[in-house]
PDB file of C-alpha atoms in Angstrom:
ATOM      1  CA  ASN Z  28     -93.618  90.356 -41.141  1.00  0.00           C
ATOM      2  CA  ALA Z  29     -90.837  92.668 -39.905  1.00  0.00           C
ATOM      3  CA  GLY Z  30     -90.818  91.471 -36.277  1.00  0.00           C
ATOM      4  CA  VAL Z  31     -89.505  94.204 -33.983  1.00  0.00           C
ATOM      5  CA  THR Z  32     -88.282  97.417 -35.586  1.00  0.00           C
ATOM      6  CA  GLN Z  33     -86.404 100.267 -33.935  1.00  0.00           C
ATOM      7  CA  THR Z  34     -85.595 103.783 -35.073  1.00  0.00           C
ATOM      8  CA  PRO Z  35     -83.139 105.345 -35.292  1.00  0.00           C
ATOM      9  CA  LYS Z  36     -80.242 102.889 -35.688  1.00  0.00           C
ATOM     10  CA  PHE Z  37     -77.655 105.441 -34.580  1.00  0.00           C
ATOM     11  CA  GLN Z  38     -77.863 108.730 -32.711  1.00  0.00           C
ATOM     12  CA  VAL Z  39     -75.406 111.236 -31.281  1.00  0.00           C
ATOM     13  CA  LEU Z  40     -76.688 113.670 -28.671  1.00  0.00           C
ATOM     14  CA  LYS Z  41     -75.131 116.447 -26.688  1.00  0.00           C
ATOM     15  CA  THR Z  42     -75.510 116.417 -22.923  1.00  0.00           C
ATOM     16  CA  GLY Z  43     -78.889 117.865 -21.974  1.00  0.00           C
ATOM     17  CA  GLN Z  44     -80.607 117.160 -25.271  1.00  0.00           C
ATOM     18  CA  SER Z  45     -83.726 115.037 -25.406  1.00  0.00           C
ATOM     19  CA  MET Z  46     -84.818 112.343 -27.793  1.00  0.00           C
ATOM     20  CA  THR Z  47     -87.286 109.507 -28.214  1.00  0.00           C
ATOM     21  CA  LEU Z  48     -86.396 106.004 -29.351  1.00  0.00           C
ATOM     22  CA  GLN Z  49     -89.185 104.335 -31.275  1.00  0.00           C
ATOM     23  CA  CYS Z  50     -90.086 100.650 -31.239  1.00  0.00           C
ATOM     24  CA  ALA Z  51     -92.838  98.768 -33.043  1.00  0.00           C
ATOM     25  CA  GLN Z  52     -93.748  95.094 -33.309  1.00  0.00           C
ATOM     26  CA  ASP Z  53     -96.088  93.381 -35.761  1.00  0.00           C
ATOM     27  CA  MET Z  54     -96.471  90.042 -33.963  1.00  0.00           C
ATOM     28  CA  ASN Z  55     -99.519  91.068 -31.903  1.00  0.00           C
ATOM     29  CA  HIS Z  56     -97.518  90.573 -28.706  1.00  0.00           C
ATOM     30  CA  ASN Z  57     -98.896  91.846 -25.433  1.00  0.00           C
ATOM     31  CA  SER Z  58     -95.637  92.602 -23.622  1.00  0.00           C
ATOM     32  CA  MET Z  59     -92.867  94.961 -24.649  1.00  0.00           C
ATOM     33  CA  TYR Z  60     -89.520  95.838 -23.055  1.00  0.00           C
ATOM     34  CA  TRP Z  61     -86.644  98.291 -23.248  1.00  0.00           C
ATOM     35  CA  TYR Z  62     -83.095  97.165 -22.406  1.00  0.00           C
ATOM     36  CA  ARG Z  63     -79.691  98.735 -22.502  1.00  0.00           C
ATOM     37  CA  GLN Z  64     -76.482  96.855 -23.134  1.00  0.00           C
ATOM     38  CA  ASP Z  65     -73.131  98.170 -21.957  1.00  0.00           C
ATOM     39  CA  PRO Z  66     -69.664  96.607 -22.455  1.00  0.00           C
ATOM     40  CA  GLY Z  67     -69.017  93.794 -19.997  1.00  0.00           C
ATOM     41  CA  MET Z  68     -72.586  93.775 -18.798  1.00  0.00           C
ATOM     42  CA  GLY Z  69     -75.633  91.829 -19.762  1.00  0.00           C
ATOM     43  CA  LEU Z  70     -78.825  93.374 -20.986  1.00  0.00           C
ATOM     44  CA  ARG Z  71     -80.420  95.425 -18.234  1.00  0.00           C
ATOM     45  CA  LEU Z  72     -84.133  96.120 -18.194  1.00  0.00           C
ATOM     46  CA  ILE Z  73     -85.069  99.804 -18.201  1.00  0.00           C
ATOM     47  CA  TYR Z  74     -88.868  99.637 -18.432  1.00  0.00           C
ATOM     48  CA  TYR Z  75     -91.439  97.146 -19.538  1.00  0.00           C
ATOM     49  CA  SER Z  76     -95.078  97.114 -20.514  1.00  0.00           C
ATOM     50  CA  ALA Z  77     -96.905  93.925 -19.591  1.00  0.00           C
ATOM     51  CA  SER Z  78     -99.897  94.893 -21.692  1.00  0.00           C
ATOM     52  CA  GLU Z  79    -101.320  97.862 -23.536  1.00  0.00           C
ATOM     53  CA  GLY Z  80    -101.992 100.673 -21.080  1.00  0.00           C
ATOM     54  CA  THR Z  81     -99.511  99.568 -18.414  1.00  0.00           C
ATOM     55  CA  THR Z  82     -95.837 100.353 -17.850  1.00  0.00           C
ATOM     56  CA  ASP Z  83     -93.468  99.456 -15.023  1.00  0.00           C
ATOM     57  CA  LYS Z  84     -89.916 100.204 -13.995  1.00  0.00           C
ATOM     58  CA  GLY Z  85     -87.186  97.690 -14.536  1.00  0.00           C
ATOM     59  CA  GLU Z  86     -83.692  97.526 -13.099  1.00  0.00           C
ATOM     60  CA  VAL Z  87     -82.317 100.872 -14.371  1.00  0.00           C
ATOM     61  CA  PRO Z  88     -85.213 103.315 -14.998  1.00  0.00           C
ATOM     62  CA  ASN Z  89     -83.617 106.574 -13.824  1.00  0.00           C
ATOM     63  CA  GLY Z  90     -83.339 109.196 -16.555  1.00  0.00           C
ATOM     64  CA  TYR Z  91     -85.885 107.497 -18.821  1.00  0.00           C
ATOM     65  CA  ASN Z  92     -89.605 107.605 -19.494  1.00  0.00           C
ATOM     66  CA  VAL Z  93     -91.724 105.326 -21.643  1.00  0.00           C
ATOM     67  CA  SER Z  94     -95.027 105.402 -23.460  1.00  0.00           C
ATOM     68  CA  ARG Z  95     -97.029 102.419 -24.620  1.00  0.00           C
ATOM     69  CA  LEU Z  96     -98.752 104.213 -27.449  1.00  0.00           C
ATOM     70  CA  ASN Z  97    -100.847 101.213 -28.528  1.00  0.00           C
ATOM     71  CA  LYS Z  98    -100.379  97.473 -28.681  1.00  0.00           C
ATOM     72  CA  ARG Z  99     -97.753  97.757 -31.425  1.00  0.00           C
ATOM     73  CA  GLU Z 100     -95.634 100.675 -30.238  1.00  0.00           C
ATOM     74  CA  PHE Z 101     -93.497 101.321 -27.171  1.00  0.00           C
ATOM     75  CA  SER Z 102     -91.263 104.391 -27.050  1.00  0.00           C
ATOM     76  CA  LEU Z 103     -88.380 105.311 -24.742  1.00  0.00           C
ATOM     77  CA  ARG Z 104     -87.662 108.950 -23.983  1.00  0.00           C
ATOM     78  CA  LEU Z 105     -84.510 110.554 -22.643  1.00  0.00           C
ATOM     79  CA  GLU Z 106     -85.536 113.964 -21.303  1.00  0.00           C
ATOM     80  CA  SER Z 107     -82.038 115.276 -20.600  1.00  0.00           C
ATOM     81  CA  ALA Z 108     -79.348 113.011 -21.983  1.00  0.00           C
ATOM     82  CA  ALA Z 109     -76.213 112.315 -19.948  1.00  0.00           C
ATOM     83  CA  PRO Z 110     -72.920 110.655 -21.013  1.00  0.00           C
ATOM     84  CA  SER Z 111     -73.815 107.717 -18.711  1.00  0.00           C
ATOM     85  CA  GLN Z 112     -76.681 106.962 -21.082  1.00  0.00           C
ATOM     86  CA  THR Z 113     -74.276 106.170 -23.910  1.00  0.00           C
ATOM     87  CA  SER Z 114     -75.250 102.599 -24.710  1.00  0.00           C
ATOM     88  CA  VAL Z 115     -76.929 100.258 -27.157  1.00  0.00           C
ATOM     89  CA  TYR Z 116     -80.675 100.142 -26.606  1.00  0.00           C
ATOM     90  CA  PHE Z 117     -82.778  97.133 -27.487  1.00  0.00           C
ATOM     91  CA  CYS Z 118     -86.518  96.863 -27.643  1.00  0.00           C
ATOM     92  CA  ALA Z 119     -88.153  93.457 -27.276  1.00  0.00           C
ATOM     93  CA  SER Z 120     -91.612  91.942 -27.264  1.00  0.00           C
ATOM     94  CA  SER Z 121     -93.106  88.695 -26.041  1.00  0.00           C
ATOM     95  CA  GLU Z 122     -96.335  86.808 -26.381  1.00  0.00           C
ATOM     96  CA  SER Z 123     -98.338  87.111 -23.237  1.00  0.00           C
ATOM     97  CA  ALA Z 124     -98.456  88.881 -19.925  1.00  0.00           C
ATOM     98  CA  GLY Z 125     -97.878  86.764 -16.823  1.00  0.00           C
ATOM     99  CA  LEU Z 126     -96.605  83.754 -18.706  1.00  0.00           C
ATOM    100  CA  VAL Z 127     -93.114  82.965 -19.760  1.00  0.00           C
ATOM    101  CA  TYR Z 128     -92.326  83.263 -23.418  1.00  0.00           C
ATOM    102  CA  GLU Z 129     -89.176  83.979 -25.299  1.00  0.00           C
ATOM    103  CA  GLN Z 130     -88.596  87.584 -26.228  1.00  0.00           C
ATOM    104  CA  TYR Z 131     -88.036  88.850 -29.730  1.00  0.00           C
ATOM    105  CA  PHE Z 132     -85.534  91.666 -30.037  1.00  0.00           C
ATOM    106  CA  GLY Z 133     -85.136  94.559 -32.415  1.00  0.00           C
ATOM    107  CA  PRO Z 134     -81.778  95.359 -34.064  1.00  0.00           C
ATOM    108  CA  GLY Z 135     -80.863  98.021 -31.505  1.00  0.00           C
ATOM    109  CA  THR Z 136     -80.154 101.752 -31.381  1.00  0.00           C
ATOM    110  CA  ARG Z 137     -76.584 102.819 -30.731  1.00  0.00           C
ATOM    111  CA  LEU Z 138     -76.692 106.075 -28.755  1.00  0.00           C
ATOM    112  CA  THR Z 139     -73.701 108.263 -27.962  1.00  0.00           C
ATOM    113  CA  VAL Z 140     -74.024 111.216 -25.590  1.00  0.00           C
ATOM    114  CA  THR Z 141     -71.135 113.686 -25.701  1.00  0.00           C
TER     115      THR Z 141
ATOM    116  CA  ASP Q  21     -80.218  89.987  -5.143  1.00  0.00           C
ATOM    117  CA  GLN Q  22     -80.835  87.939  -8.215  1.00  0.00           C
ATOM    118  CA  GLN Q  23     -77.774  87.342 -10.342  1.00  0.00           C
ATOM    119  CA  VAL Q  24     -76.986  85.364 -13.423  1.00  0.00           C
ATOM    120  CA  LYS Q  25     -73.309  84.835 -14.091  1.00  0.00           C
ATOM    121  CA  GLN Q  26     -71.399  83.705 -17.131  1.00  0.00           C
ATOM    122  CA  ASN Q  27     -67.870  83.420 -15.839  1.00  0.00           C
ATOM    123  CA  SER Q  28     -66.172  82.731 -19.160  1.00  0.00           C
ATOM    124  CA  PRO Q  29     -66.120  85.873 -21.310  1.00  0.00           C
ATOM    125  CA  SER Q  30     -64.816  83.956 -24.301  1.00  0.00           C
ATOM    126  CA  LEU Q  31     -64.402  80.453 -25.677  1.00  0.00           C
ATOM    127  CA  SER Q  32     -62.670  79.094 -28.772  1.00  0.00           C
ATOM    128  CA  VAL Q  33     -63.569  75.686 -30.201  1.00  0.00           C
ATOM    129  CA  GLN Q  34     -62.519  73.789 -33.298  1.00  0.00           C
ATOM    130  CA  GLU Q  35     -65.162  73.214 -35.956  1.00  0.00           C
ATOM    131  CA  GLY Q  36     -66.921  69.895 -35.455  1.00  0.00           C
ATOM    132  CA  ARG Q  37     -66.105  69.687 -31.752  1.00  0.00           C
ATOM    133  CA  ILE Q  38     -68.443  70.333 -28.832  1.00  0.00           C
ATOM    134  CA  SER Q  39     -68.937  73.846 -27.416  1.00  0.00           C
ATOM    135  CA  ILE Q  40     -70.012  74.061 -23.785  1.00  0.00           C
ATOM    136  CA  LEU Q  41     -71.188  77.394 -22.424  1.00  0.00           C
ATOM    137  CA  ASN Q  42     -71.908  77.748 -18.719  1.00  0.00           C
ATOM    138  CA  CYS Q  43     -74.188  79.874 -16.590  1.00  0.00           C
ATOM    139  CA  ASP Q  44     -74.739  80.084 -12.822  1.00  0.00           C
ATOM    140  CA  TYR Q  45     -77.620  81.681 -10.991  1.00  0.00           C
ATOM    141  CA  THR Q  46     -78.175  82.665  -7.378  1.00  0.00           C
ATOM    142  CA  ASN Q  47     -81.947  82.871  -6.923  1.00  0.00           C
ATOM    143  CA  SER Q  48     -84.132  79.821  -7.469  1.00  0.00           C
ATOM    144  CA  MET Q  49     -87.380  81.754  -7.313  1.00  0.00           C
ATOM    145  CA  PHE Q  50     -87.524  82.279 -11.062  1.00  0.00           C
ATOM    146  CA  ASP Q  51     -87.744  78.926 -12.717  1.00  0.00           C
ATOM    147  CA  TYR Q  52     -87.381  79.392 -16.450  1.00  0.00           C
ATOM    148  CA  PHE Q  53     -84.116  79.752 -18.321  1.00  0.00           C
ATOM    149  CA  LEU Q  54     -83.317  80.836 -21.847  1.00  0.00           C
ATOM    150  CA  TRP Q  55     -80.312  81.068 -24.121  1.00  0.00           C
ATOM    151  CA  TYR Q  56     -79.932  83.786 -26.720  1.00  0.00           C
ATOM    152  CA  LYS Q  57     -77.400  84.208 -29.493  1.00  0.00           C
ATOM    153  CA  LYS Q  58     -76.224  87.612 -30.640  1.00  0.00           C
ATOM    154  CA  TYR Q  59     -74.321  88.563 -33.773  1.00  0.00           C
ATOM    155  CA  PRO Q  60     -72.595  91.971 -34.024  1.00  0.00           C
ATOM    156  CA  ALA Q  61     -74.916  94.877 -34.856  1.00  0.00           C
ATOM    157  CA  GLU Q  62     -77.999  92.688 -34.408  1.00  0.00           C
ATOM    158  CA  GLY Q  63     -80.425  92.082 -31.587  1.00  0.00           C
ATOM    159  CA  PRO Q  64     -80.283  88.844 -29.572  1.00  0.00           C
ATOM    160  CA  THR Q  65     -82.217  85.917 -31.023  1.00  0.00           C
ATOM    161  CA  PHE Q  66     -83.814  83.190 -28.964  1.00  0.00           C
ATOM    162  CA  LEU Q  67     -82.063  79.827 -29.129  1.00  0.00           C
ATOM    163  CA  ILE Q  68     -83.448  77.376 -26.596  1.00  0.00           C
ATOM    164  CA  SER Q  69     -85.124  77.352 -23.196  1.00  0.00           C
ATOM    165  CA  ILE Q  70     -85.717  75.061 -20.251  1.00  0.00           C
ATOM    166  CA  SER Q  71     -88.160  74.984 -17.380  1.00  0.00           C
ATOM    167  CA  SER Q  72     -87.030  73.984 -13.899  1.00  0.00           C
ATOM    168  CA  ILE Q  73     -89.285  70.942 -14.028  1.00  0.00           C
ATOM    169  CA  LYS Q  74     -86.860  69.476 -16.581  1.00  0.00           C
ATOM    170  CA  ASP Q  75     -83.141  68.824 -16.463  1.00  0.00           C
ATOM    171  CA  LYS Q  76     -82.535  68.661 -20.207  1.00  0.00           C
ATOM    172  CA  ASN Q  77     -83.963  70.127 -23.377  1.00  0.00           C
ATOM    173  CA  GLU Q  78     -82.725  69.384 -26.864  1.00  0.00           C
ATOM    174  CA  ASP Q  79     -83.227  71.115 -30.190  1.00  0.00           C
ATOM    175  CA  GLY Q  80     -81.117  69.850 -33.046  1.00  0.00           C
ATOM    176  CA  ARG Q  81     -77.463  70.592 -32.357  1.00  0.00           C
ATOM    177  CA  PHE Q  82     -78.323  72.529 -29.182  1.00  0.00           C
ATOM    178  CA  THR Q  83     -78.926  70.975 -25.761  1.00  0.00           C
ATOM    179  CA  VAL Q  84     -79.436  72.805 -22.503  1.00  0.00           C
ATOM    180  CA  PHE Q  85     -78.809  71.065 -19.186  1.00  0.00           C
ATOM    181  CA  LEU Q  86     -80.116  72.322 -15.852  1.00  0.00           C
ATOM    182  CA  ASN Q  87     -78.635  71.287 -12.510  1.00  0.00           C
ATOM    183  CA  LYS Q  88     -80.954  72.803  -9.914  1.00  0.00           C
ATOM    184  CA  SER Q  89     -78.985  71.648  -6.882  1.00  0.00           C
ATOM    185  CA  ALA Q  90     -75.862  73.384  -8.224  1.00  0.00           C
ATOM    186  CA  LYS Q  91     -77.852  76.327  -9.641  1.00  0.00           C
ATOM    187  CA  HIS Q  92     -76.067  75.800 -12.909  1.00  0.00           C
ATOM    188  CA  LEU Q  93     -77.067  75.464 -16.513  1.00  0.00           C
ATOM    189  CA  SER Q  94     -75.058  74.772 -19.607  1.00  0.00           C
ATOM    190  CA  LEU Q  95     -75.549  74.961 -23.354  1.00  0.00           C
ATOM    191  CA  HIS Q  96     -73.963  72.261 -25.505  1.00  0.00           C
ATOM    192  CA  ILE Q  97     -73.518  72.767 -29.232  1.00  0.00           C
ATOM    193  CA  VAL Q  98     -72.606  69.629 -31.154  1.00  0.00           C
ATOM    194  CA  PRO Q  99     -71.091  69.743 -33.685  1.00  0.00           C
ATOM    195  CA  SER Q 100     -69.920  73.344 -33.589  1.00  0.00           C
ATOM    196  CA  GLN Q 101     -69.970  75.252 -36.869  1.00  0.00           C
ATOM    197  CA  PRO Q 102     -68.288  78.527 -37.888  1.00  0.00           C
ATOM    198  CA  GLY Q 103     -71.737  80.152 -38.137  1.00  0.00           C
ATOM    199  CA  ASP Q 104     -72.166  79.522 -34.395  1.00  0.00           C
ATOM    200  CA  SER Q 105     -69.540  82.183 -33.688  1.00  0.00           C
ATOM    201  CA  ALA Q 106     -71.454  84.793 -31.714  1.00  0.00           C
ATOM    202  CA  VAL Q 107     -72.056  86.060 -28.184  1.00  0.00           C
ATOM    203  CA  TYR Q 108     -74.318  83.800 -26.126  1.00  0.00           C
ATOM    204  CA  PHE Q 109     -76.416  85.115 -23.252  1.00  0.00           C
ATOM    205  CA  CYS Q 110     -78.238  83.055 -20.679  1.00  0.00           C
ATOM    206  CA  ALA Q 111     -81.269  84.564 -18.978  1.00  0.00           C
ATOM    207  CA  GLN Q 112     -83.510  83.662 -16.069  1.00  0.00           C
ATOM    208  CA  THR Q 113     -87.132  84.661 -15.767  1.00  0.00           C
ATOM    209  CA  GLY Q 114     -90.378  83.853 -14.036  1.00  0.00           C
ATOM    210  CA  THR Q 115     -92.634  86.704 -14.946  1.00  0.00           C
ATOM    211  CA  TYR Q 116     -91.916  89.909 -16.815  1.00  0.00           C
ATOM    212  CA  LYS Q 117     -88.501  90.247 -15.312  1.00  0.00           C
ATOM    213  CA  TYR Q 118     -85.657  88.776 -17.334  1.00  0.00           C
ATOM    214  CA  ILE Q 119     -82.174  88.716 -15.800  1.00  0.00           C
ATOM    215  CA  PHE Q 120     -79.378  88.310 -18.325  1.00  0.00           C
ATOM    216  CA  GLY Q 121     -75.839  87.120 -17.865  1.00  0.00           C
ATOM    217  CA  THR Q 122     -72.925  89.132 -19.236  1.00  0.00           C
ATOM    218  CA  GLY Q 123     -72.436  86.864 -22.231  1.00  0.00           C
ATOM    219  CA  THR Q 124     -69.801  84.457 -23.565  1.00  0.00           C
ATOM    220  CA  ARG Q 125     -68.196  85.127 -26.926  1.00  0.00           C
ATOM    221  CA  LEU Q 126     -67.866  81.846 -28.820  1.00  0.00           C
ATOM    222  CA  LYS Q 127     -65.446  81.556 -31.687  1.00  0.00           C
ATOM    223  CA  VAL Q 128     -65.584  78.408 -33.790  1.00  0.00           C
ATOM    224  CA  LEU Q 129     -62.377  77.893 -35.702  1.00  0.00           C
ATOM    225  CA  ALA Q 130     -62.540  76.385 -39.178  1.00  0.00           C
TER     226      ALA Q 130
END
């Protein structure tokens, strides 16, 4: 039982390049989330998926797109990377849509955009 | 605007003593609170939670207190251990939306 896994762990992009961050969970959770963490700030929600087949914007969605590929996988895409997107990205999952459960986080992807 | 604030960016405590981490919130609409612990180069891990229908929840060395009138919650760690050294985030939620504080870095001195 690996929990929440993220790939890659590290990535360096040039401005304008695109990439997809992958996330998978093996806990059969319905809800999945993408956050970014910047120095001096808490985790900020980019997008979430309450259940398979649905996605919604969070607090800071601009410049990102997501795909809930199936119940296990939730990817985050940067179409044209900008230096402001340099951050640590965390994927998380939780038990059930509409109810409050603790989230389980992946180890993070450290992204640098030059 | 919903905000969750952790006004102390860092805290140092002697091993064996009590650590108290504080968190304030502005919006009472979301009524569930969580604490997470984060080690460097790892994702946050869930520690303890509390619903607004309670004012205290305890789990081993960790106790969370909720003061709804003051819109304040605190995490007590007793006794503190060196392995507790980490960044602690409080979060508020009610549905899918989780609002995190900026974190408090706890250092437990041996």
